[in-house]
mmCIF file of C-alpha atoms in Angstrom:
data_model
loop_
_atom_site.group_PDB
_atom_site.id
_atom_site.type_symbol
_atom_site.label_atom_id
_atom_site.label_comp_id
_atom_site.label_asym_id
_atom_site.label_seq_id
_atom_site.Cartn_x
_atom_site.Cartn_y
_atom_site.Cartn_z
ATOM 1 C CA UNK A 1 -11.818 128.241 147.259
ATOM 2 C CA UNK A 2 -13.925 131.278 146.351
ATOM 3 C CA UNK A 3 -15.289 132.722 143.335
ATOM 4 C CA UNK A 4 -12.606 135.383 143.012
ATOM 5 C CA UNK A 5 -9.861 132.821 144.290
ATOM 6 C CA UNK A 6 -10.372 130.044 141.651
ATOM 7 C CA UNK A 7 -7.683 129.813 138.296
ATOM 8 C CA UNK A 8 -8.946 131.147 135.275
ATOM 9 C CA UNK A 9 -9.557 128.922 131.780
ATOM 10 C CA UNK A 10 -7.711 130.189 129.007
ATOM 11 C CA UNK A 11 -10.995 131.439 127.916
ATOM 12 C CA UNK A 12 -11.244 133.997 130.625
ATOM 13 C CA UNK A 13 -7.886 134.640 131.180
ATOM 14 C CA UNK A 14 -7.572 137.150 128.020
ATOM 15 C CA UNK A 15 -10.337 139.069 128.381
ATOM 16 C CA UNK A 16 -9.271 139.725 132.137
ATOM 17 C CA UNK A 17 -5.917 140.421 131.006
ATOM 18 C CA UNK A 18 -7.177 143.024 128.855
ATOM 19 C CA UNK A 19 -8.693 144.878 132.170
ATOM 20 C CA UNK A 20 -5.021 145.127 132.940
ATOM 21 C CA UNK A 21 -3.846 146.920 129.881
ATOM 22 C CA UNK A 22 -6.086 149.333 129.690
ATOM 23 C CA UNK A 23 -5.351 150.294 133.234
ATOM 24 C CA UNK A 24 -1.512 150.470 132.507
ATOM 25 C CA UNK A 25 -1.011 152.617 129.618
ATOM 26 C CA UNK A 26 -3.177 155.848 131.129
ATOM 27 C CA UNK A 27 -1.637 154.960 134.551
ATOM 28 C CA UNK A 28 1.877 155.388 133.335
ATOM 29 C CA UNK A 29 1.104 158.269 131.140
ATOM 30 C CA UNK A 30 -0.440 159.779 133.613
ATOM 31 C CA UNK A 31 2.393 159.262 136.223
ATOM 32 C CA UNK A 32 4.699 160.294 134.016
ATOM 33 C CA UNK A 33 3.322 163.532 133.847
ATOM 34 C CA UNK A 34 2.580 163.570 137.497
ATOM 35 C CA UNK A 35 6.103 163.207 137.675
ATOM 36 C CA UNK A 36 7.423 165.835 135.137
ATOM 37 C CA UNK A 37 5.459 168.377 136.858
ATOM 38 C CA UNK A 38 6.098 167.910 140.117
ATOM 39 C CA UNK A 39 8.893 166.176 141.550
ATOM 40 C CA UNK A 40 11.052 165.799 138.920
ATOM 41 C CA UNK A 41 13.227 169.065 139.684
ATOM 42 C CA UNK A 42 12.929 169.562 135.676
ATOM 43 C CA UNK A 43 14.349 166.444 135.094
ATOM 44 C CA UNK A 44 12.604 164.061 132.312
ATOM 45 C CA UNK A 45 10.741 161.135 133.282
ATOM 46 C CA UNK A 46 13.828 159.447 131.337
ATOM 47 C CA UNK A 47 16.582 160.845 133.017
ATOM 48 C CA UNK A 48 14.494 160.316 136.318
ATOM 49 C CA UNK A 49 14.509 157.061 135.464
ATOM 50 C CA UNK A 50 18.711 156.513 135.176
ATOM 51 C CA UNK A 51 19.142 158.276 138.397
ATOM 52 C CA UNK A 52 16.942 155.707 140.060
ATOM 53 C CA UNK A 53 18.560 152.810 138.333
ATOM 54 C CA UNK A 54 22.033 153.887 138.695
ATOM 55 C CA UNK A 55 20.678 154.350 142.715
ATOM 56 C CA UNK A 56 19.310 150.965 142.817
ATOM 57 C CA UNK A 57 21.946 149.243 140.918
ATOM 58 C CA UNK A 58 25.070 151.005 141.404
ATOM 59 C CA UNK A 59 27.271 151.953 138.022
ATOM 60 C CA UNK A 60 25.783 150.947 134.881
ATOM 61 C CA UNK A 61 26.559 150.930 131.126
ATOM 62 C CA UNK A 62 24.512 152.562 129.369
ATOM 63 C CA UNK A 63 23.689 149.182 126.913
ATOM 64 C CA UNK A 64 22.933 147.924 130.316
ATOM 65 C CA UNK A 65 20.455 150.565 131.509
ATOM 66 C CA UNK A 66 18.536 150.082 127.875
ATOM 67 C CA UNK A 67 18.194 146.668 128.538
ATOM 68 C CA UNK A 68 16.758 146.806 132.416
ATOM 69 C CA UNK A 69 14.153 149.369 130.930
ATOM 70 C CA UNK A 70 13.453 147.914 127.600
ATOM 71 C CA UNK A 71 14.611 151.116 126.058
ATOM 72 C CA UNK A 72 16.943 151.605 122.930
ATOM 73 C CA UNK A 73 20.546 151.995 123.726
ATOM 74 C CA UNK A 74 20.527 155.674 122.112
ATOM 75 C CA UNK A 75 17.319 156.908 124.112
ATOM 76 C CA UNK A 76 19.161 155.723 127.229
ATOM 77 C CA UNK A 77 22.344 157.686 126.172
ATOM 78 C CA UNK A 78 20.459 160.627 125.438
ATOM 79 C CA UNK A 79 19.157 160.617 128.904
ATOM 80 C CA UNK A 80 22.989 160.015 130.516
ATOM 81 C CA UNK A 81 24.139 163.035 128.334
ATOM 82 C CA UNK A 82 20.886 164.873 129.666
ATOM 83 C CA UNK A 83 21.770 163.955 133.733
ATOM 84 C CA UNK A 84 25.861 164.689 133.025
ATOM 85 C CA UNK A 85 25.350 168.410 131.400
ATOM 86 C CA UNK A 86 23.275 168.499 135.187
ATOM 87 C CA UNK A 87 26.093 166.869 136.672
ATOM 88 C CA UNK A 88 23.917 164.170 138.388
ATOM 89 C CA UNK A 89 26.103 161.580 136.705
ATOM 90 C CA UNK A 90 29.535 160.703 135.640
ATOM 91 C CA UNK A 91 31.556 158.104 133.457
ATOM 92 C CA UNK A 92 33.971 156.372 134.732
ATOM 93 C CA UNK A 93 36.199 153.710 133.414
ATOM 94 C CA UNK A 94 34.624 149.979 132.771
ATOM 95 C CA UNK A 95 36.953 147.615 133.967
ATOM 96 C CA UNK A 96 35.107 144.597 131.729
ATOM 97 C CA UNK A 97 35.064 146.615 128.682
ATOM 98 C CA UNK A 98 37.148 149.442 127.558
ATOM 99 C CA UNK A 99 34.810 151.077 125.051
ATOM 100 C CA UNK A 100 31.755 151.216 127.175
ATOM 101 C CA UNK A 101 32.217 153.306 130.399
ATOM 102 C CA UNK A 102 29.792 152.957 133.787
ATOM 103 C CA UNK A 103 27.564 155.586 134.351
ATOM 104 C CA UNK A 104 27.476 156.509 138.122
ATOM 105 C CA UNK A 105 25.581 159.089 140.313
ATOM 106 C CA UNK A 106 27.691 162.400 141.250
ATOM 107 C CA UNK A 107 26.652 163.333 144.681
ATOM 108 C CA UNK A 108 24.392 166.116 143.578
ATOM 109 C CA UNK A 109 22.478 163.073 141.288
ATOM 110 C CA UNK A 110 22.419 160.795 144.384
ATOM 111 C CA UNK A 111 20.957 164.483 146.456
ATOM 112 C CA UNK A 112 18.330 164.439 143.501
ATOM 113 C CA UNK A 113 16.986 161.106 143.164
ATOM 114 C CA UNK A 114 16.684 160.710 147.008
ATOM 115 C CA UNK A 115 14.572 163.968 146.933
ATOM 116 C CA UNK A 116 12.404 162.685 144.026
ATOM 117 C CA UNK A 117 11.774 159.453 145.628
ATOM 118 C CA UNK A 118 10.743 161.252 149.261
ATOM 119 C CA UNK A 119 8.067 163.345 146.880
ATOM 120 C CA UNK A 120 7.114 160.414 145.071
ATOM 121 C CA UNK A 121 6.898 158.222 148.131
ATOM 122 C CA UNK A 122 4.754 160.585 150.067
ATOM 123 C CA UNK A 123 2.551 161.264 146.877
ATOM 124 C CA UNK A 124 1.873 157.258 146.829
ATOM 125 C CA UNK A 125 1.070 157.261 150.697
ATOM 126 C CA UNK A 126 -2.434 159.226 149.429
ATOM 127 C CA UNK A 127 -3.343 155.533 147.847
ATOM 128 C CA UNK A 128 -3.647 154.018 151.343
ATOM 129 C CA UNK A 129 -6.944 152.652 152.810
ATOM 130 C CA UNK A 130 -7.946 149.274 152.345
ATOM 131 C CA UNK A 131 -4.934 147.916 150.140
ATOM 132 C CA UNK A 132 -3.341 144.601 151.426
ATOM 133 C CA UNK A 133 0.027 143.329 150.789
ATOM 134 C CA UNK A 134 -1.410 140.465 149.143
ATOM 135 C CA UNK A 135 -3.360 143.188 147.135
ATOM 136 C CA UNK A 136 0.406 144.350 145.911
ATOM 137 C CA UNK A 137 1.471 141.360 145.785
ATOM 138 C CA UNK A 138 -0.756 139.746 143.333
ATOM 139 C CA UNK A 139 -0.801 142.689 141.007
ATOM 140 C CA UNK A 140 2.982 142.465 140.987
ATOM 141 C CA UNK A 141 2.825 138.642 140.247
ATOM 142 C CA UNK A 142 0.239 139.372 137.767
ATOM 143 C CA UNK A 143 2.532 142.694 135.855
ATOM 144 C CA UNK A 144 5.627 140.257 136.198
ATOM 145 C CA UNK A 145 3.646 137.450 134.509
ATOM 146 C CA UNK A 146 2.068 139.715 131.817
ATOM 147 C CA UNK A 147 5.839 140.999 131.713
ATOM 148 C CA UNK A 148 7.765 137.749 130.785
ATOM 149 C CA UNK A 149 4.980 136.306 128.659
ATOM 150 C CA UNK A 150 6.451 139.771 126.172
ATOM 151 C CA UNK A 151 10.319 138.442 127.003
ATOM 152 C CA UNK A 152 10.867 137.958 123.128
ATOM 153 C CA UNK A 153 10.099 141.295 122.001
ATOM 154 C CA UNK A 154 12.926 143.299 120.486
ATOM 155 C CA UNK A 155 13.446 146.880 122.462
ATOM 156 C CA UNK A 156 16.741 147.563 121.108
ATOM 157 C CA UNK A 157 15.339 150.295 118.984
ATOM 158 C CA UNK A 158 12.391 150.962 121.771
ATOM 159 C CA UNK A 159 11.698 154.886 122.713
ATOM 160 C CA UNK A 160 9.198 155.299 125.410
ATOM 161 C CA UNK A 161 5.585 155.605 124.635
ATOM 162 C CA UNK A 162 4.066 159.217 124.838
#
């Protein structure tokens, strides 16, 4: 086992964890900007963000959207009323619950997202050089950790950061 391959104490851990958050907060702000600007269409990062759910996933609610972003229910509707006066989504009637409609993607909202994602996906092709998969891979498992260990923490009421 290496140096750079051995567990860390809980002493070391934090402080090494801390290299990670101040990475991710001006990395997403500065995506999300990246994104706004450029590939977006116009579209919000937020409303970017339902189209590629509701792509990934299928029809949604919107309680359920809030929940798979950690955003409040009423951002997340916000964002659906955003993409419908677009017409990139539609409600549709929910089957399991009455009151609380599925969100899906019209075809123009399917056109957009797929377009986004091609710009998005060639912009992250400039990263390549000597990144492995186990590279992604253990910053994944690492995000994902970092991730669950804030499981308890109430988003209902959650906007997204600026």
């Amino acid at each position: 086992m290496t140096e750079t391959d051995r567990i860390l104490s809980p002493e070391e851990l934090p402080e090494r964890l801390m290299e990670v958050f101040a990475l991710v907060g001006p990395l997403y702000r500065r995506v999300q900007r990246k994104i706004e600007l450029e590939a977006t269409q116009g579209l919000s990062v937020g409303v970017r963000a339902v189209l590629d759910l509701l792509r990934e996933h299928g029809p949604m609610t919107v309680p359920q959207m809030g929940r798979a972003q950690s955003l409040s229910r009423q951002f997340v509707q916000r964002m659906v009323n955003d993409a419908a006066a677009r017409k990139l989504v539609e409600s549709i009637p929910n089957p399991a619950h009455q009151r609380s409609s599925l969100i899906r993607l019209t075809d123009d909202g399917h056109a957009a997202i797929t377009a986004i994602a091609a710009h998005e996906h060639a912009l992250l092709r400039q990263a390549a050089g000597d990144l492995t998969d186990t590279d992604v891979a253990a910053c994944v498992r690492v995000l994902g950790r970092m991730l669950a260990l804030f499981d308890d923490v109430d988003v209902s009421n959650a906007e997204p950061p600026c």
